[in-house]
Amino acid sequence: MGMPSSFLENLFSVEDRIVLVTGASRGIGIALATAFSKAGSRVFGLGRTRQISKSKNFLYKSLDINDQSSFKDYCIEITKKWGKINVLINAAGISVAANEQVGSEVFEKIVDTNLSATFRCCEIASEFMDQGGSIINITSIASKLGFPGNPGYQASKAGLAAVSRALACDLAERYIRVNSITPGYIRTEMTRASYENESLRKQRSNRMIIQRWGEVNDLTGAAIYLASDASAYVTGSEIVVDGGWSIKGM
């Protein structure tokens, strides 16, 4: 009876992998960082928050990914101690605050962080990866569909989805895979305002096939799959985790 369990554990194992997670102070980032640490990975999390509570195997550092020099220094520090980076998960991202005026300055700030800085993180971290490395970028259904009032976020996430496909081609010769996870409405601090608005919450829930908002842990399985040997032949792909939002007809 032990054989099937052992087979699956080995297939999806991320034990002893060195995992770097951006945006790890809250929301999707901290959920994935915590999940990988529970799965036996050694996790290094980055975020702008000064300090957060951590779990076993989860070391957190306050660092803004827009500071690329510090990001590279941290990659060097990790590699000197642990040999290499196996997995990079880019969960860092900013959006428009409720009622915030969307001008060109806000647009550029969002694109700078969500797209440009994240792309450079991929480039830098990949220097410290070798065969079997995996980069996982967190995009959004906003990368595929039109939503009102937030063009910078949509442009940045659509760009990141395209960057993921491009890097899958560019890094293939070094056997580094690049994929993205495309969440729908996940209950986080970023989506709190619309979740707490009963009318908006119901409107969004009714648009889903699985009629509930996603929880951050709903993304764990997809991330572990893309980080593990189970997805060794998967690159340039997107896993959509949106409760069916983006494919629902009537």
CSV table of C-alpha atoms in Angstrom, one decimal:
chain,number,residue,atom,x,y,z
A,1,MET,CA,0.0,0.0,0.0
A,2,GLY,CA,3.0,2.3,0.5
A,3,MET,CA,4.1,2.3,-3.1
A,4,PRO,CA,1.5,4.7,-4.7
A,5,SER,CA,2.1,7.3,-1.9
A,6,SER,CA,5.9,7.0,-2.3
A,7,PHE,CA,5.6,7.4,-6.1
A,8,LEU,CA,3.5,10.6,-5.8
A,9,GLU,CA,5.7,12.0,-3.1
A,10,ASN,CA,8.8,11.6,-5.3
A,11,LEU,CA,7.0,12.9,-8.4
A,12,PHE,CA,5.8,16.1,-6.8
A,13,SER,CA,8.6,16.5,-4.3
A,14,VAL,CA,10.1,19.9,-3.7
A,15,GLU,CA,12.1,18.8,-0.7
A,16,ASP,CA,15.5,20.5,-0.2
A,17,ARG,CA,14.9,22.9,-3.1
A,18,ILE,CA,16.1,26.4,-2.7
A,19,VAL,CA,13.1,28.6,-3.4
A,20,LEU,CA,13.1,32.4,-3.7
A,21,VAL,CA,9.8,34.1,-3.5
A,22,THR,CA,9.2,37.8,-4.2
A,23,GLY,CA,6.2,39.6,-2.6
A,24,ALA,CA,6.4,37.2,0.3
A,25,SER,CA,5.2,39.5,3.0
A,26,ARG,CA,1.5,39.0,2.3
A,27,GLY,CA,-1.2,37.5,0.2
A,28,ILE,CA,-0.3,35.0,-2.5
A,29,GLY,CA,3.4,35.4,-1.8
A,30,ILE,CA,3.4,34.5,1.8
A,31,ALA,CA,1.0,31.6,1.2
A,32,LEU,CA,3.3,30.0,-1.4
A,33,ALA,CA,6.4,30.7,0.7
A,34,THR,CA,4.8,29.0,3.7
A,35,ALA,CA,3.5,26.1,1.6
A,36,PHE,CA,6.9,25.4,0.1
A,37,SER,CA,8.6,25.5,3.6
A,38,LYS,CA,6.0,23.0,4.8
A,39,ALA,CA,6.8,20.8,1.8
A,40,GLY,CA,10.5,20.7,2.8
A,41,SER,CA,11.9,23.4,0.6
A,42,ARG,CA,14.3,26.0,2.0
A,43,VAL,CA,12.5,29.3,1.3
A,44,PHE,CA,13.9,32.8,1.0
A,45,GLY,CA,11.2,35.4,0.9
A,46,LEU,CA,11.4,39.1,-0.1
A,47,GLY,CA,9.0,41.9,0.4
A,48,ARG,CA,8.8,45.6,1.3
A,49,THR,CA,7.3,45.0,4.7
A,50,ARG,CA,10.1,45.3,7.3
A,51,GLN,CA,9.5,42.1,9.3
A,52,ILE,CA,6.9,39.3,9.3
A,53,SER,CA,6.3,36.1,11.2
A,54,LYS,CA,7.9,33.1,9.5
A,55,SER,CA,7.6,29.4,9.6
A,56,LYS,CA,10.2,26.7,9.6
A,57,ASN,CA,12.6,26.8,6.7
A,58,PHE,CA,11.3,30.2,5.7
A,59,LEU,CA,13.8,33.1,6.0
A,60,TYR,CA,12.4,36.6,5.2
A,61,LYS,CA,14.3,39.7,4.1
A,62,SER,CA,12.9,43.2,3.6
A,63,LEU,CA,13.9,44.2,0.0
A,64,ASP,CA,12.1,46.1,-2.7
A,65,ILE,CA,12.5,44.3,-6.1
A,66,ASN,CA,13.0,47.6,-7.8
A,67,ASP,CA,16.4,47.7,-6.1
A,68,GLN,CA,18.0,45.3,-8.5
A,69,SER,CA,21.5,45.6,-7.1
A,70,SER,CA,20.3,44.5,-3.7
A,71,PHE,CA,18.3,41.7,-5.3
A,72,LYS,CA,21.4,40.4,-7.1
A,73,ASP,CA,23.5,40.7,-3.9
A,74,TYR,CA,20.9,38.5,-2.1
A,75,CYS,CA,21.0,35.9,-4.9
A,76,ILE,CA,24.7,35.8,-4.5
A,77,GLU,CA,24.4,35.4,-0.7
A,78,ILE,CA,21.9,32.5,-1.1
A,79,THR,CA,24.1,30.8,-3.7
A,80,LYS,CA,27.3,31.1,-1.6
A,81,LYS,CA,25.6,29.3,1.2
A,82,TRP,CA,23.3,26.8,-0.6
A,83,GLY,CA,25.0,26.3,-4.0
A,84,LYS,CA,22.2,27.5,-6.3
A,85,ILE,CA,18.6,28.7,-6.6
A,86,ASN,CA,16.2,26.0,-7.8
A,87,VAL,CA,13.0,28.0,-8.0
A,88,LEU,CA,12.0,31.6,-8.4
A,89,ILE,CA,8.4,32.6,-7.7
A,90,ASN,CA,7.5,36.1,-8.6
A,91,ALA,CA,4.4,37.1,-6.6
A,92,ALA,CA,5.4,40.7,-6.0
A,93,GLY,CA,2.9,43.2,-7.5
A,94,ILE,CA,1.1,46.5,-6.9
A,95,SER,CA,-2.2,47.7,-8.1
A,96,VAL,CA,-4.4,50.9,-7.9
A,97,ALA,CA,-5.8,51.7,-4.5
A,98,ALA,CA,-9.6,52.2,-4.4
A,99,ASN,CA,-10.6,55.5,-5.9
A,100,GLU,CA,-7.0,56.3,-6.9
A,101,GLN,CA,-6.7,58.5,-9.9
A,102,VAL,CA,-5.2,56.6,-12.8
A,103,GLY,CA,-2.8,58.9,-14.5
A,104,SER,CA,0.4,58.2,-16.5
A,105,GLU,CA,2.6,58.3,-13.4
A,106,VAL,CA,0.5,55.6,-11.6
A,107,PHE,CA,0.5,53.6,-14.8
A,108,GLU,CA,4.3,53.7,-15.1
A,109,LYS,CA,4.8,52.9,-11.4
A,110,ILE,CA,2.7,49.7,-11.7
A,111,VAL,CA,4.4,48.6,-15.0
A,112,ASP,CA,7.8,49.3,-13.5
A,113,THR,CA,7.2,47.0,-10.5
A,114,ASN,CA,5.0,44.3,-12.0
A,115,LEU,CA,6.7,43.9,-15.3
A,116,SER,CA,10.1,45.6,-15.6
A,117,ALA,CA,11.4,44.8,-12.1
A,118,THR,CA,10.0,41.3,-12.3
A,119,PHE,CA,11.6,40.6,-15.7
A,120,ARG,CA,15.0,41.7,-14.3
A,121,CYS,CA,14.5,39.4,-11.3
A,122,CYS,CA,14.0,36.5,-13.7
A,123,GLU,CA,17.2,37.5,-15.6
A,124,ILE,CA,19.2,37.9,-12.4
A,125,ALA,CA,18.0,34.8,-10.6
A,126,SER,CA,18.4,32.6,-13.7
A,127,GLU,CA,22.1,33.3,-13.5
A,128,PHE,CA,22.2,31.3,-10.3
A,129,MET,CA,20.1,28.4,-11.6
A,130,ASP,CA,21.2,25.4,-13.5
A,131,GLN,CA,19.5,22.4,-15.2
A,132,GLY,CA,16.0,21.8,-13.8
A,133,GLY,CA,15.5,25.4,-12.6
A,134,SER,CA,12.0,26.7,-12.6
A,135,ILE,CA,10.6,30.2,-12.7
A,136,ILE,CA,7.0,30.8,-11.9
A,137,ASN,CA,5.4,34.2,-12.5
A,138,ILE,CA,2.1,35.1,-11.0
A,139,THR,CA,0.0,36.9,-13.5
A,140,SER,CA,-3.8,37.5,-13.4
A,141,ILE,CA,-7.0,37.0,-15.4
A,142,ALA,CA,-6.5,40.7,-16.1
A,143,SER,CA,-3.7,39.7,-18.4
A,144,LYS,CA,-6.4,38.1,-20.7
A,145,LEU,CA,-9.6,40.1,-20.2
A,146,GLY,CA,-10.7,43.7,-20.1
A,147,PHE,CA,-11.5,45.3,-16.7
A,148,PRO,CA,-12.3,48.9,-16.0
A,149,GLY,CA,-10.2,51.5,-14.2
A,150,ASN,CA,-6.8,49.7,-13.9
A,151,PRO,CA,-5.0,49.8,-17.3
A,152,GLY,CA,-1.5,49.7,-15.7
A,153,TYR,CA,-2.2,46.5,-13.8
A,154,GLN,CA,-3.7,44.8,-16.9
A,155,ALA,CA,-0.9,45.9,-19.1
A,156,SER,CA,1.8,44.8,-16.6
A,157,LYS,CA,0.2,41.3,-16.2
A,158,ALA,CA,-0.3,40.8,-19.9
A,159,GLY,CA,3.3,41.8,-20.4
A,160,LEU,CA,4.5,39.4,-17.7
A,161,ALA,CA,2.6,36.5,-19.4
A,162,ALA,CA,4.4,37.4,-22.7
A,163,VAL,CA,7.7,37.7,-20.9
A,164,SER,CA,7.2,34.3,-19.4
A,165,ARG,CA,6.7,32.8,-22.9
A,166,ALA,CA,9.7,34.7,-24.2
A,167,LEU,CA,12.0,33.6,-21.4
A,168,ALA,CA,10.9,30.0,-21.8
A,169,CYS,CA,12.5,30.1,-25.2
A,170,ASP,CA,15.6,32.1,-24.1
A,171,LEU,CA,16.4,30.0,-21.0
A,172,ALA,CA,15.6,26.6,-22.6
A,173,GLU,CA,19.2,26.0,-23.6
A,174,ARG,CA,20.1,26.1,-20.0
A,175,TYR,CA,17.2,23.7,-19.1
A,176,ILE,CA,15.4,26.4,-17.0
A,177,ARG,CA,11.6,26.3,-17.4
A,178,VAL,CA,9.5,29.4,-17.2
A,179,ASN,CA,5.7,29.2,-16.6
A,180,SER,CA,3.0,31.4,-15.1
A,181,ILE,CA,0.0,30.9,-12.8
A,182,THR,CA,-3.0,33.0,-13.7
A,183,PRO,CA,-5.2,33.6,-10.6
A,184,GLY,CA,-8.8,34.9,-10.8
A,185,TYR,CA,-10.4,36.6,-7.8
A,186,ILE,CA,-8.4,35.5,-4.8
A,187,ARG,CA,-9.2,36.9,-1.4
A,188,THR,CA,-6.2,38.9,-0.3
A,189,GLU,CA,-5.4,42.4,1.0
A,190,MET,CA,-5.3,43.6,-2.6
A,191,THR,CA,-8.9,42.5,-3.2
A,192,ARG,CA,-10.3,43.2,0.2
A,193,ALA,CA,-12.3,46.3,-0.8
A,194,SER,CA,-14.3,44.5,-3.5
A,195,TYR,CA,-14.7,41.3,-1.3
A,196,GLU,CA,-16.1,43.3,1.6
A,197,ASN,CA,-18.5,45.1,-0.7
A,198,GLU,CA,-21.4,42.6,-0.6
A,199,SER,CA,-22.8,43.7,-4.0
A,200,LEU,CA,-19.4,43.5,-5.8
A,201,ARG,CA,-18.6,40.2,-4.0
A,202,LYS,CA,-21.8,38.6,-5.3
A,203,GLN,CA,-21.4,40.0,-8.7
A,204,ARG,CA,-18.0,38.5,-9.0
A,205,SER,CA,-19.0,35.1,-7.5
A,206,ASN,CA,-21.9,34.8,-9.9
A,207,ARG,CA,-19.4,35.2,-12.8
A,208,MET,CA,-17.5,32.1,-11.6
A,209,ILE,CA,-18.4,28.5,-12.4
A,210,ILE,CA,-17.2,27.5,-8.9
A,211,GLN,CA,-19.1,30.1,-7.2
A,212,ARG,CA,-16.8,31.2,-4.4
A,213,TRP,CA,-13.8,33.5,-4.3
A,214,GLY,CA,-10.4,31.7,-4.4
A,215,GLU,CA,-8.3,31.4,-1.3
A,216,VAL,CA,-4.5,31.9,-1.5
A,217,ASN,CA,-4.0,28.2,-0.8
A,218,ASP,CA,-5.9,27.3,-4.0
A,219,LEU,CA,-2.7,28.2,-5.8
A,220,THR,CA,-0.4,25.9,-3.8
A,221,GLY,CA,-1.0,22.8,-6.0
A,222,ALA,CA,-0.2,24.6,-9.2
A,223,ALA,CA,2.9,26.1,-7.8
A,224,ILE,CA,4.3,22.9,-6.4
A,225,TYR,CA,3.5,21.1,-9.7
A,226,LEU,CA,5.5,23.7,-11.7
A,227,ALA,CA,8.4,23.6,-9.3
A,228,SER,CA,8.6,19.8,-9.2
A,229,ASP,CA,9.8,17.2,-11.6
A,230,ALA,CA,6.2,16.4,-12.4
A,231,SER,CA,6.3,19.3,-14.8
A,232,ALA,CA,9.7,18.6,-16.3
A,233,TYR,CA,8.4,18.9,-19.8
A,234,VAL,CA,6.2,21.9,-19.2
A,235,THR,CA,7.5,25.4,-20.1
A,236,GLY,CA,6.0,28.6,-21.6
A,237,SER,CA,2.6,27.5,-20.2
A,238,GLU,CA,-0.1,29.1,-18.1
A,239,ILE,CA,-2.1,27.4,-15.4
A,240,VAL,CA,-5.4,29.4,-14.9
A,241,VAL,CA,-6.8,29.1,-11.4
A,242,ASP,CA,-9.9,31.3,-11.5
A,243,GLY,CA,-12.9,29.1,-10.6
A,244,GLY,CA,-13.8,29.1,-14.3
A,245,TRP,CA,-14.3,32.9,-14.6
A,246,SER,CA,-12.4,33.3,-17.8
A,247,ILE,CA,-14.1,30.4,-19.7
A,248,LYS,CA,-17.7,30.8,-18.5
A,249,GLY,CA,-20.3,31.4,-21.3
A,250,MET,CA,-23.8,31.8,-19.9
